[in-house]
XYZ file of C-alpha atoms in Angstrom:
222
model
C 139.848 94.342 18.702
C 143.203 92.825 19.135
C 143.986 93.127 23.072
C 141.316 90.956 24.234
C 142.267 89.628 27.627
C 142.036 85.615 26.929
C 142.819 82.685 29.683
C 143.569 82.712 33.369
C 144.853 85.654 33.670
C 147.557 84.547 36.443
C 150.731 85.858 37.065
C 152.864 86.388 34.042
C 150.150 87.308 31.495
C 151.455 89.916 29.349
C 149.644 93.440 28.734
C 147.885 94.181 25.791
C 149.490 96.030 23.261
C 148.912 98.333 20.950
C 151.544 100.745 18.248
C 151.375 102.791 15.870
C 154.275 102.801 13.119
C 154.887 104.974 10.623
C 155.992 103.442 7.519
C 156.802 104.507 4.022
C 155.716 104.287 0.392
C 158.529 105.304 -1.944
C 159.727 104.864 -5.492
C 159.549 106.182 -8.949
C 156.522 108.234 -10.455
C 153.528 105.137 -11.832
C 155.333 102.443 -10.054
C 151.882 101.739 -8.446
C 152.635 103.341 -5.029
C 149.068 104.402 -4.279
C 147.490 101.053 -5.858
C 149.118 99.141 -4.091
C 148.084 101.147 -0.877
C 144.372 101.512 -1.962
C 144.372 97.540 -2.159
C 145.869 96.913 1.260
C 143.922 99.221 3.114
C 140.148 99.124 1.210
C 140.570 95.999 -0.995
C 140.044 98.285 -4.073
C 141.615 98.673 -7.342
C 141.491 101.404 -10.113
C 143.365 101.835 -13.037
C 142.968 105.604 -13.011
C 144.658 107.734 -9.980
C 146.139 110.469 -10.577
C 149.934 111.607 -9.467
C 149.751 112.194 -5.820
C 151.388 115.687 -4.971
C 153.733 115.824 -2.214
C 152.720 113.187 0.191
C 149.150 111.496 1.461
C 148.282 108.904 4.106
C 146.256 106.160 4.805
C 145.701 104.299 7.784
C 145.584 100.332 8.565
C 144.460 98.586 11.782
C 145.947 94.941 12.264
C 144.591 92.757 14.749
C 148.629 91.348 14.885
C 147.658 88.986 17.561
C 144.911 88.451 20.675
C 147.286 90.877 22.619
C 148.756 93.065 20.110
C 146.877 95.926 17.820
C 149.351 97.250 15.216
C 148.369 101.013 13.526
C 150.277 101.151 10.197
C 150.413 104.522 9.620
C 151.331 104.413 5.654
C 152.961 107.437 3.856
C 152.471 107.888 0.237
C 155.155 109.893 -1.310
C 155.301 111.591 -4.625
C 157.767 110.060 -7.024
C 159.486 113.366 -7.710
C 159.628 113.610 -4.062
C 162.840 112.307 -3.773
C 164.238 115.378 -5.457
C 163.056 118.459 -3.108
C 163.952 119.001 0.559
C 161.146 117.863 1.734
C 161.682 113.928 2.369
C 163.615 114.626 5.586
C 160.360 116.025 6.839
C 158.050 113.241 5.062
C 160.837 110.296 6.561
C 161.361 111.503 9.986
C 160.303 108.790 12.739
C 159.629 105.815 10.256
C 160.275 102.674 11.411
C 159.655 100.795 8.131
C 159.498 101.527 4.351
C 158.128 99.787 1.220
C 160.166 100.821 -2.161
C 158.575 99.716 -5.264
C 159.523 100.177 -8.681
C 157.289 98.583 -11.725
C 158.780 95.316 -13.484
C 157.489 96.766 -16.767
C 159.918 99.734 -16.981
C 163.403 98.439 -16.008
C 164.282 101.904 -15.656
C 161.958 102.044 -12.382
C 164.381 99.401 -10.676
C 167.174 101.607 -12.035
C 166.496 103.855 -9.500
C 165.885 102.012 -6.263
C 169.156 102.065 -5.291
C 168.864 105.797 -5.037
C 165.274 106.070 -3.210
C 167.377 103.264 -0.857
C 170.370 105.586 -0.397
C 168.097 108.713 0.260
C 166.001 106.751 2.643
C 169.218 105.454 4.858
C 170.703 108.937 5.031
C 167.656 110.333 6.630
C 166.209 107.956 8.795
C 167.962 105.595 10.932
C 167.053 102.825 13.740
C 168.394 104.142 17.275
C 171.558 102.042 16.900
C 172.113 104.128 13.833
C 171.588 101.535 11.599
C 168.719 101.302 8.479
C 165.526 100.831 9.195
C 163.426 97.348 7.881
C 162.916 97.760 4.210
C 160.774 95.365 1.572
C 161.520 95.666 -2.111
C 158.179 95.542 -4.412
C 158.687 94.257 -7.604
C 155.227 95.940 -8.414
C 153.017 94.932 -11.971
C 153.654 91.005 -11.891
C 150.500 90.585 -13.571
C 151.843 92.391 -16.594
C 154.781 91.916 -19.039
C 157.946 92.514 -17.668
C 160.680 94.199 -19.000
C 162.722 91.106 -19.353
C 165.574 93.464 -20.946
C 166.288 95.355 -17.440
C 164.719 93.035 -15.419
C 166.935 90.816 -12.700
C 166.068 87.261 -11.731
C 164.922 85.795 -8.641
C 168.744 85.105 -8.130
C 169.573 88.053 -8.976
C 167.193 89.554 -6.838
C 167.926 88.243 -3.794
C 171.585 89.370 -4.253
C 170.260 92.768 -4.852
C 168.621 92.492 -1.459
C 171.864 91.355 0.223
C 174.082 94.181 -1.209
C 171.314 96.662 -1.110
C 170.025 96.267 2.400
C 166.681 94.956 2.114
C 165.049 93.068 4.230
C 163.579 91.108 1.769
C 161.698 91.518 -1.588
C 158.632 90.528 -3.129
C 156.777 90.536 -6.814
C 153.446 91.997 -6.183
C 150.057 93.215 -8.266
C 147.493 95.428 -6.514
C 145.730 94.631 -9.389
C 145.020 91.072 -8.994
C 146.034 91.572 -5.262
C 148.950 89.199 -5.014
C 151.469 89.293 -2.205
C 150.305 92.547 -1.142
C 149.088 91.447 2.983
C 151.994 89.082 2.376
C 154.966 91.962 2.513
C 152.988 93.839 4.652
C 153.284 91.649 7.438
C 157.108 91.011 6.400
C 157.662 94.320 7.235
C 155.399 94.522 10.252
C 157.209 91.285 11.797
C 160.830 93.393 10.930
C 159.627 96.530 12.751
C 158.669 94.389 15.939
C 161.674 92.782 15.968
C 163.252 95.896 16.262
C 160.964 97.142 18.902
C 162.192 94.198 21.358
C 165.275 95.269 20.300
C 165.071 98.842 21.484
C 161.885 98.475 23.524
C 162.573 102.009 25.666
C 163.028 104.198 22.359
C 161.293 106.318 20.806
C 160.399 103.824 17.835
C 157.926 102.233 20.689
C 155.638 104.639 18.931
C 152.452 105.555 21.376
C 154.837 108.658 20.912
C 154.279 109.485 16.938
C 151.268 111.307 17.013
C 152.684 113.281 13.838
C 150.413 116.464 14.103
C 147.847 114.748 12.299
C 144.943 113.676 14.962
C 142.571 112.477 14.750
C 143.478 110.628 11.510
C 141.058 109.049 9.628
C 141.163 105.705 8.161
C 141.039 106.250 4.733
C 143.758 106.732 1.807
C 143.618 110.493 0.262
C 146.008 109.326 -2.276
C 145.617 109.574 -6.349
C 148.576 107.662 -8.017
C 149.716 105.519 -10.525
């Protein structure tokens, strides 16, 4: 485990660390929100989940570094989620968010702006600003559809205006840049934590009513 004490061990030497940060999975219905969770956390792949229902979880330990364990606690929310009341429940004390939308149905990117929106209205850093969010331009491996589609230019402005951290094209089927934006967002939400290192984002706090939890996805999607 990450935490190992390593070296002299004189004065100075930082604690070990360990957090646990909630982070969300949002987007359109068969964007590939659960794929692309099932490949991150067990290295597996299936074409055939079914629509999750409400929300699932699934749990992955990072050995960050030989001082720091990092617990990304990752919620998988239902694409038609972003229509009930529920989301302010589901969003409540994340400190990150993925929000993916599926380069083969432009009208999947059509509608990040408004998972983005609903996010930032209902969760917020403790300066009140949003918190770290990653952009997956999901299904690279496939055919995109070049009608809807932006560029990487066009992109990157999208991420600028839009308030993303950052975006990336990703396939949990071939397993492309999936680790990659993980630890994007992972090096955002630590960032943050220095920045507001006696809040409640330092999260030994977000136990979440669901202990002990298991590390394993429940989810069926996409």
């Amino acid at each position: 485990m990450a935490g190992a004490e390593r070296g002299g061990g004189g004065v100075g030497v930082p604690e070990n660390r360990e957090h646990l940060f909630k982070v969300l999975v949002i987007g359109e219905l068969g964007v590939g929100k659960t794929s692309i969770i099932k490949r991150y956390v067990h290295q597996l792949f299936s074409q055939h989940y079914r629509a999750t229902i409400g929300v699932d979880f699934a749990l992955k330990v990072l050995n960050w570094d030989t001082r720091t364990l990092v617990r990304l606690q990752l919620w998988d929310i239902a694409g038609q989620e972003r229509f009930g009341n529920m989301t302010r429940v589901y969003y409540k004390e994340a400190v990150g968010a993925f929000v993916v939308f599926d380069v083969t149905r432009g009208s999947t990117f059509e509608a990040v702006s408004k998972w983005k929106h609903d996010l930032d209205s209902k969760v917020v850093l403790p300066n009140g600003s949003p918190i770290p969010a990653i952009l997956l331009a999901n299904k690279c491996d496939q055919k995109k559809d070049s009608s809807q589609n932006p560029s990487p230019s066009q992109m990157n402005q999208f991420c600028k205006e839009g308030g993303f951290a950052g975006w990336f094209e990703t396939s949990a089927k071939d397993n492309i840049n999936i680790d990659e934006a993980a630890r994007f967002l992972v090096e955002n939400i630590l960032a943050n934590l220095k920045a507001f290192p006696n809040e409640e984002n330092d999260v030994d706090k977000l136990k979440l009513g669901l202990d002990p939890l298991k590390a394993e996805s429940k989810s069926q999607c996409c």
